[in-house]
Amino acid sequence: MRIVRFERQGATAYGRLEGELVFPLVGRPWERALSAGEAVPVGEVRLLAPCEPSKIVAVGRNYRAHAAELGNEVPAWPIIFLKPPTAVIGPDDAIVHPAASKNVHHEAELAVVIGRRCRHVRPEDVPSYVWGYTCGNDVTARDLQRLDEQWTRSKSFDTFCPLGPWIDTELDPADVPVTCRVNGVVRQSGRTRDMVFGVSTLVAFISEVMTLEPGDV
């Protein structure tokens, strides 16, 4: 199932996307939601970020090829950092280039969306806590990242976390392509099988540090 969050005539709602039609939903779609109202053509709505996270927990250097590209060693354990919810924008919104940076980079990511409150979760139990998966862009001011020697400022500007367009609740994350195109030109291409740490390992690791809430990424 593909779940979208959309705006139409000034109102915001969740919906189920089937082909070119959006079926509005009532209730919490990460639990159980019911269809309500008539289907709407997707071209008549504005797609928003498909979830409203209280936090975005990102993982650095988790692709072997990307670590090699940056000249970094593959980490022995997950390197996690936070992006603020104020960085989140929808799939069609503009990324604003901050005046403080002259070197802004895109980083296409598989985004895991949490569906149940979780803490101290075992890796084998993680799938039951995942709502689904969406596309993410970990936008980074690379010059500020190097200057600061830590990542908060370089990755936290408003608009630096595009998400969407939908949440796929049935995706198998083991080996999916992750591709970024800029004006139709492929700038980044990889597969999740190249991850140093897989989804279940990462969610379990993060849940030992902090509580993950429904909608968190």
PDB file of C-alpha atoms in Angstrom:
ATOM      1  CA  MET A   1       0.000   0.000   0.000  1.00  0.00           C
ATOM      2  CA  ARG A   2       1.130   3.536  -0.758  1.00  0.00           C
ATOM      3  CA  ILE A   3       0.215   6.172   1.824  1.00  0.00           C
ATOM      4  CA  VAL A   4       0.388   9.877   1.019  1.00  0.00           C
ATOM      5  CA  ARG A   5      -0.207  13.027   3.014  1.00  0.00           C
ATOM      6  CA  PHE A   6      -1.750  15.801   0.984  1.00  0.00           C
ATOM      7  CA  GLU A   7      -3.284  19.246   1.014  1.00  0.00           C
ATOM      8  CA  ARG A   8      -6.465  20.104  -0.864  1.00  0.00           C
ATOM      9  CA  GLN A   9      -8.602  23.208  -0.572  1.00  0.00           C
ATOM     10  CA  GLY A  10      -6.743  24.289   2.549  1.00  0.00           C
ATOM     11  CA  ALA A  11      -7.208  20.978   4.391  1.00  0.00           C
ATOM     12  CA  THR A  12      -4.543  18.364   5.132  1.00  0.00           C
ATOM     13  CA  ALA A  13      -5.244  14.631   5.184  1.00  0.00           C
ATOM     14  CA  TYR A  14      -3.722  11.209   4.678  1.00  0.00           C
ATOM     15  CA  GLY A  15      -4.723   9.105   1.733  1.00  0.00           C
ATOM     16  CA  ARG A  16      -4.182   5.793  -0.016  1.00  0.00           C
ATOM     17  CA  LEU A  17      -2.666   6.175  -3.464  1.00  0.00           C
ATOM     18  CA  GLU A  18      -3.885   3.784  -6.151  1.00  0.00           C
ATOM     19  CA  GLY A  19      -2.682   4.611  -9.630  1.00  0.00           C
ATOM     20  CA  GLU A  20      -3.572   8.254 -10.225  1.00  0.00           C
ATOM     21  CA  LEU A  21      -6.241   8.402  -7.513  1.00  0.00           C
ATOM     22  CA  VAL A  22      -5.977   9.365  -3.845  1.00  0.00           C
ATOM     23  CA  PHE A  23      -8.529   7.822  -1.476  1.00  0.00           C
ATOM     24  CA  PRO A  24      -8.781  10.005   1.653  1.00  0.00           C
ATOM     25  CA  LEU A  25      -8.328   8.239   5.001  1.00  0.00           C
ATOM     26  CA  VAL A  26      -9.615   8.977   8.486  1.00  0.00           C
ATOM     27  CA  GLY A  27      -7.894   7.800  11.644  1.00  0.00           C
ATOM     28  CA  ARG A  28      -4.235   7.062  12.204  1.00  0.00           C
ATOM     29  CA  PRO A  29      -2.903   5.413   9.061  1.00  0.00           C
ATOM     30  CA  TRP A  30       0.042   3.858  10.911  1.00  0.00           C
ATOM     31  CA  GLU A  31      -2.504   1.939  13.010  1.00  0.00           C
ATOM     32  CA  ARG A  32      -5.764   1.440  11.177  1.00  0.00           C
ATOM     33  CA  ALA A  33      -7.403   3.998   8.937  1.00  0.00           C
ATOM     34  CA  LEU A  34     -10.645   3.853   7.015  1.00  0.00           C
ATOM     35  CA  SER A  35     -11.409   5.314   3.613  1.00  0.00           C
ATOM     36  CA  ALA A  36     -13.671   8.345   3.763  1.00  0.00           C
ATOM     37  CA  GLY A  37     -15.078  10.347   0.897  1.00  0.00           C
ATOM     38  CA  GLU A  38     -14.590  10.087  -2.820  1.00  0.00           C
ATOM     39  CA  ALA A  39     -11.282   9.482  -4.547  1.00  0.00           C
ATOM     40  CA  VAL A  40      -9.450  12.553  -5.813  1.00  0.00           C
ATOM     41  CA  PRO A  41      -7.091  12.687  -8.830  1.00  0.00           C
ATOM     42  CA  VAL A  42      -3.545  13.041  -7.545  1.00  0.00           C
ATOM     43  CA  GLY A  43      -3.053  15.973  -9.907  1.00  0.00           C
ATOM     44  CA  GLU A  44      -5.631  17.943  -7.924  1.00  0.00           C
ATOM     45  CA  VAL A  45      -3.789  17.746  -4.607  1.00  0.00           C
ATOM     46  CA  ARG A  46      -0.477  19.000  -3.264  1.00  0.00           C
ATOM     47  CA  LEU A  47       1.616  16.151  -1.928  1.00  0.00           C
ATOM     48  CA  LEU A  48       3.269  16.912   1.410  1.00  0.00           C
ATOM     49  CA  ALA A  49       5.943  15.038   3.331  1.00  0.00           C
ATOM     50  CA  PRO A  50       4.180  11.713   3.980  1.00  0.00           C
ATOM     51  CA  CYS A  51       4.798  11.788   7.741  1.00  0.00           C
ATOM     52  CA  GLU A  52       5.338  14.333  10.512  1.00  0.00           C
ATOM     53  CA  PRO A  53       8.378  13.123  12.468  1.00  0.00           C
ATOM     54  CA  SER A  54       9.223  14.356  15.935  1.00  0.00           C
ATOM     55  CA  LYS A  55      12.822  13.631  14.964  1.00  0.00           C
ATOM     56  CA  ILE A  56      14.877  12.373  12.056  1.00  0.00           C
ATOM     57  CA  VAL A  57      17.656  10.003  13.097  1.00  0.00           C
ATOM     58  CA  ALA A  58      20.168   9.768  10.285  1.00  0.00           C
ATOM     59  CA  VAL A  59      23.091   7.412   9.871  1.00  0.00           C
ATOM     60  CA  GLY A  60      26.452   8.516   8.527  1.00  0.00           C
ATOM     61  CA  ARG A  61      28.860   6.503   6.402  1.00  0.00           C
ATOM     62  CA  ASN A  62      26.484   3.571   6.150  1.00  0.00           C
ATOM     63  CA  TYR A  63      27.213   2.781   2.499  1.00  0.00           C
ATOM     64  CA  ARG A  64      30.565   1.205   1.796  1.00  0.00           C
ATOM     65  CA  ALA A  65      30.945   2.980  -1.543  1.00  0.00           C
ATOM     66  CA  HIS A  66      30.061   6.390  -0.048  1.00  0.00           C
ATOM     67  CA  ALA A  67      32.559   5.924   2.780  1.00  0.00           C
ATOM     68  CA  ALA A  68      35.228   5.093   0.212  1.00  0.00           C
ATOM     69  CA  GLU A  69      34.242   8.127  -1.889  1.00  0.00           C
ATOM     70  CA  LEU A  70      34.813  10.409   1.109  1.00  0.00           C
ATOM     71  CA  GLY A  71      38.016   8.623   2.091  1.00  0.00           C
ATOM     72  CA  ASN A  72      36.491   7.386   5.358  1.00  0.00           C
ATOM     73  CA  GLU A  73      36.868   4.042   7.049  1.00  0.00           C
ATOM     74  CA  VAL A  74      33.809   1.824   7.336  1.00  0.00           C
ATOM     75  CA  PRO A  75      32.522   2.352  10.909  1.00  0.00           C
ATOM     76  CA  ALA A  76      32.543  -0.428  13.491  1.00  0.00           C
ATOM     77  CA  TRP A  77      29.130   0.681  14.815  1.00  0.00           C
ATOM     78  CA  PRO A  78      26.403   3.002  13.488  1.00  0.00           C
ATOM     79  CA  ILE A  79      27.237   6.701  13.468  1.00  0.00           C
ATOM     80  CA  ILE A  80      23.956   8.455  14.196  1.00  0.00           C
ATOM     81  CA  PHE A  81      23.007  12.116  14.166  1.00  0.00           C
ATOM     82  CA  LEU A  82      19.784  14.124  14.251  1.00  0.00           C
ATOM     83  CA  LYS A  83      18.093  16.385  11.763  1.00  0.00           C
ATOM     84  CA  PRO A  84      15.342  18.667  13.126  1.00  0.00           C
ATOM     85  CA  PRO A  85      11.705  18.325  12.043  1.00  0.00           C
ATOM     86  CA  THR A  86      11.910  21.927  10.803  1.00  0.00           C
ATOM     87  CA  ALA A  87      14.162  20.640   7.998  1.00  0.00           C
ATOM     88  CA  VAL A  88      11.365  18.476   6.565  1.00  0.00           C
ATOM     89  CA  ILE A  89       9.700  19.505   3.304  1.00  0.00           C
ATOM     90  CA  GLY A  90       7.538  17.736   0.756  1.00  0.00           C
ATOM     91  CA  PRO A  91       8.699  16.013  -2.433  1.00  0.00           C
ATOM     92  CA  ASP A  92       7.930  18.990  -4.683  1.00  0.00           C
ATOM     93  CA  ASP A  93       9.092  21.772  -2.362  1.00  0.00           C
ATOM     94  CA  ALA A  94      12.198  23.829  -3.076  1.00  0.00           C
ATOM     95  CA  ILE A  95      15.454  23.274  -1.214  1.00  0.00           C
ATOM     96  CA  VAL A  96      16.702  26.685  -0.092  1.00  0.00           C
ATOM     97  CA  HIS A  97      20.436  27.225  -0.542  1.00  0.00           C
ATOM     98  CA  PRO A  98      21.658  28.930   2.657  1.00  0.00           C
ATOM     99  CA  ALA A  99      23.821  32.016   2.299  1.00  0.00           C
ATOM    100  CA  ALA A 100      26.309  30.514   4.768  1.00  0.00           C
ATOM    101  CA  SER A 101      27.278  27.711   2.371  1.00  0.00           C
ATOM    102  CA  LYS A 102      28.762  27.570  -1.102  1.00  0.00           C
ATOM    103  CA  ASN A 103      28.791  23.775  -1.417  1.00  0.00           C
ATOM    104  CA  VAL A 104      25.405  22.097  -0.873  1.00  0.00           C
ATOM    105  CA  HIS A 105      25.183  18.390  -1.690  1.00  0.00           C
ATOM    106  CA  HIS A 106      22.325  15.927  -2.138  1.00  0.00           C
ATOM    107  CA  GLU A 107      22.349  12.512  -0.458  1.00  0.00           C
ATOM    108  CA  ALA A 108      19.534  10.196  -1.566  1.00  0.00           C
ATOM    109  CA  GLU A 109      18.489   7.846   1.216  1.00  0.00           C
ATOM    110  CA  LEU A 110      16.076   5.067   2.066  1.00  0.00           C
ATOM    111  CA  ALA A 111      13.936   6.549   4.853  1.00  0.00           C
ATOM    112  CA  VAL A 112      12.430   4.175   7.412  1.00  0.00           C
ATOM    113  CA  VAL A 113       9.162   5.425   8.927  1.00  0.00           C
ATOM    114  CA  ILE A 114       8.267   4.156  12.385  1.00  0.00           C
ATOM    115  CA  GLY A 115       4.698   2.960  12.983  1.00  0.00           C
ATOM    116  CA  ARG A 116       4.739   1.971  16.669  1.00  0.00           C
ATOM    117  CA  ARG A 117       6.362   3.474  19.732  1.00  0.00           C
ATOM    118  CA  CYS A 118       9.520   1.490  20.318  1.00  0.00           C
ATOM    119  CA  ARG A 119      12.317   1.282  22.859  1.00  0.00           C
ATOM    120  CA  HIS A 120      14.855  -1.512  23.445  1.00  0.00           C
ATOM    121  CA  VAL A 121      13.672  -3.435  20.395  1.00  0.00           C
ATOM    122  CA  ARG A 122      15.471  -6.563  19.223  1.00  0.00           C
ATOM    123  CA  PRO A 123      16.571  -6.653  15.564  1.00  0.00           C
ATOM    124  CA  GLU A 124      14.299  -9.603  14.800  1.00  0.00           C
ATOM    125  CA  ASP A 125      11.281  -7.646  16.084  1.00  0.00           C
ATOM    126  CA  VAL A 126      11.960  -4.439  14.148  1.00  0.00           C
ATOM    127  CA  PRO A 127       9.697  -5.187  11.121  1.00  0.00           C
ATOM    128  CA  SER A 128       6.599  -5.073  13.346  1.00  0.00           C
ATOM    129  CA  TYR A 129       7.533  -1.519  14.412  1.00  0.00           C
ATOM    130  CA  VAL A 130       8.070  -0.169  10.906  1.00  0.00           C
ATOM    131  CA  TRP A 131       5.170   1.579   9.180  1.00  0.00           C
ATOM    132  CA  GLY A 132       6.914   1.627   5.811  1.00  0.00           C
ATOM    133  CA  TYR A 133       9.572   3.263   3.691  1.00  0.00           C
ATOM    134  CA  THR A 134       9.878   6.457   1.717  1.00  0.00           C
ATOM    135  CA  CYS A 135      12.471   8.471  -0.169  1.00  0.00           C
ATOM    136  CA  GLY A 136      14.663  10.910   1.723  1.00  0.00           C
ATOM    137  CA  ASN A 137      17.284  13.474   0.814  1.00  0.00           C
ATOM    138  CA  ASP A 138      19.901  14.170   3.485  1.00  0.00           C
ATOM    139  CA  VAL A 139      20.869  17.586   2.125  1.00  0.00           C
ATOM    140  CA  THR A 140      24.262  18.674   3.444  1.00  0.00           C
ATOM    141  CA  ALA A 141      26.315  21.863   3.367  1.00  0.00           C
ATOM    142  CA  ARG A 142      29.566  20.044   2.764  1.00  0.00           C
ATOM    143  CA  ASP A 143      31.830  23.053   3.368  1.00  0.00           C
ATOM    144  CA  LEU A 144      30.248  23.718   6.762  1.00  0.00           C
ATOM    145  CA  GLN A 145      30.509  20.039   7.639  1.00  0.00           C
ATOM    146  CA  ARG A 146      34.256  20.181   7.093  1.00  0.00           C
ATOM    147  CA  LEU A 147      34.582  23.539   8.841  1.00  0.00           C
ATOM    148  CA  ASP A 148      32.648  22.555  11.971  1.00  0.00           C
ATOM    149  CA  GLU A 149      34.070  19.029  12.275  1.00  0.00           C
ATOM    150  CA  GLN A 150      30.607  17.880  13.352  1.00  0.00           C
ATOM    151  CA  TRP A 151      27.367  17.688  11.453  1.00  0.00           C
ATOM    152  CA  THR A 152      24.587  19.611  13.177  1.00  0.00           C
ATOM    153  CA  ARG A 153      24.768  22.926  11.349  1.00  0.00           C
ATOM    154  CA  SER A 154      25.616  21.469   7.950  1.00  0.00           C
ATOM    155  CA  LYS A 155      22.598  19.140   7.900  1.00  0.00           C
ATOM    156  CA  SER A 156      19.961  21.101   9.812  1.00  0.00           C
ATOM    157  CA  PHE A 157      19.001  24.100   7.694  1.00  0.00           C
ATOM    158  CA  ASP A 158      15.312  24.528   6.952  1.00  0.00           C
ATOM    159  CA  THR A 159      14.375  22.522   3.810  1.00  0.00           C
ATOM    160  CA  PHE A 160      17.365  20.159   4.216  1.00  0.00           C
ATOM    161  CA  CYS A 161      15.199  17.028   4.585  1.00  0.00           C
ATOM    162  CA  PRO A 162      12.835  16.401   1.659  1.00  0.00           C
ATOM    163  CA  LEU A 163      10.665  13.312   2.180  1.00  0.00           C
ATOM    164  CA  GLY A 164       8.210  11.486  -0.055  1.00  0.00           C
ATOM    165  CA  PRO A 165       6.203  11.313  -2.169  1.00  0.00           C
ATOM    166  CA  TRP A 166       4.627   8.321  -0.396  1.00  0.00           C
ATOM    167  CA  ILE A 167       5.191   5.637   2.216  1.00  0.00           C
ATOM    168  CA  ASP A 168       5.381   2.118   0.806  1.00  0.00           C
ATOM    169  CA  THR A 169       4.114  -0.226   3.518  1.00  0.00           C
ATOM    170  CA  GLU A 170       5.095  -3.425   1.696  1.00  0.00           C
ATOM    171  CA  LEU A 171       8.631  -2.692   0.513  1.00  0.00           C
ATOM    172  CA  ASP A 172      11.386  -5.199   1.270  1.00  0.00           C
ATOM    173  CA  PRO A 173      14.387  -2.982   2.139  1.00  0.00           C
ATOM    174  CA  ALA A 174      17.045  -5.664   1.674  1.00  0.00           C
ATOM    175  CA  ASP A 175      18.075  -4.781  -1.885  1.00  0.00           C
ATOM    176  CA  VAL A 176      16.407  -1.763  -3.472  1.00  0.00           C
ATOM    177  CA  PRO A 177      17.983   0.878  -5.728  1.00  0.00           C
ATOM    178  CA  VAL A 178      18.702   4.319  -4.284  1.00  0.00           C
ATOM    179  CA  THR A 179      19.131   6.856  -7.078  1.00  0.00           C
ATOM    180  CA  CYS A 180      19.348  10.641  -7.164  1.00  0.00           C
ATOM    181  CA  ARG A 181      18.805  12.640 -10.343  1.00  0.00           C
ATOM    182  CA  VAL A 182      19.408  16.357 -10.740  1.00  0.00           C
ATOM    183  CA  ASN A 183      17.615  17.815 -13.773  1.00  0.00           C
ATOM    184  CA  GLY A 184      17.343  14.294 -15.173  1.00  0.00           C
ATOM    185  CA  VAL A 185      21.047  13.508 -14.757  1.00  0.00           C
ATOM    186  CA  VAL A 186      21.968  10.616 -12.445  1.00  0.00           C
ATOM    187  CA  ARG A 187      24.216  11.956  -9.691  1.00  0.00           C
ATOM    188  CA  GLN A 188      24.039   9.077  -7.244  1.00  0.00           C
ATOM    189  CA  SER A 189      23.258   5.401  -7.657  1.00  0.00           C
ATOM    190  CA  GLY A 190      23.515   2.506  -5.239  1.00  0.00           C
ATOM    191  CA  ARG A 191      21.617  -0.336  -3.612  1.00  0.00           C
ATOM    192  CA  THR A 192      20.627  -0.976  -0.028  1.00  0.00           C
ATOM    193  CA  ARG A 193      22.523  -4.267  -0.079  1.00  0.00           C
ATOM    194  CA  ASP A 194      25.664  -2.097   0.126  1.00  0.00           C
ATOM    195  CA  MET A 195      24.640  -0.829   3.568  1.00  0.00           C
ATOM    196  CA  VAL A 196      27.142  -1.481   6.336  1.00  0.00           C
ATOM    197  CA  PHE A 197      24.279  -1.923   8.820  1.00  0.00           C
ATOM    198  CA  GLY A 198      20.819  -3.042   7.710  1.00  0.00           C
ATOM    199  CA  VAL A 199      17.476  -1.556   8.703  1.00  0.00           C
ATOM    200  CA  SER A 200      16.745  -3.959  11.567  1.00  0.00           C
ATOM    201  CA  THR A 201      20.194  -3.493  13.083  1.00  0.00           C
ATOM    202  CA  LEU A 202      19.903   0.287  12.845  1.00  0.00           C
ATOM    203  CA  VAL A 203      16.422   0.612  14.338  1.00  0.00           C
ATOM    204  CA  ALA A 204      17.353  -1.723  17.199  1.00  0.00           C
ATOM    205  CA  PHE A 205      20.562   0.237  17.840  1.00  0.00           C
ATOM    206  CA  ILE A 206      18.757   3.591  17.840  1.00  0.00           C
ATOM    207  CA  SER A 207      15.974   2.253  20.087  1.00  0.00           C
ATOM    208  CA  GLU A 208      18.606   1.528  22.736  1.00  0.00           C
ATOM    209  CA  VAL A 209      19.450   5.242  22.742  1.00  0.00           C
ATOM    210  CA  MET A 210      16.063   6.938  22.415  1.00  0.00           C
ATOM    211  CA  THR A 211      12.356   6.229  22.148  1.00  0.00           C
ATOM    212  CA  LEU A 212      11.085   6.220  18.584  1.00  0.00           C
ATOM    213  CA  GLU A 213       7.549   7.497  18.040  1.00  0.00           C
ATOM    214  CA  PRO A 214       5.091   6.831  15.189  1.00  0.00           C
ATOM    215  CA  GLY A 215       6.063   8.989  12.238  1.00  0.00           C
ATOM    216  CA  ASP A 216       9.710   9.271  13.241  1.00  0.00           C
ATOM    217  CA  VAL A 217      12.215   8.726  10.444  1.00  0.00           C
TER     218      VAL A 217
END
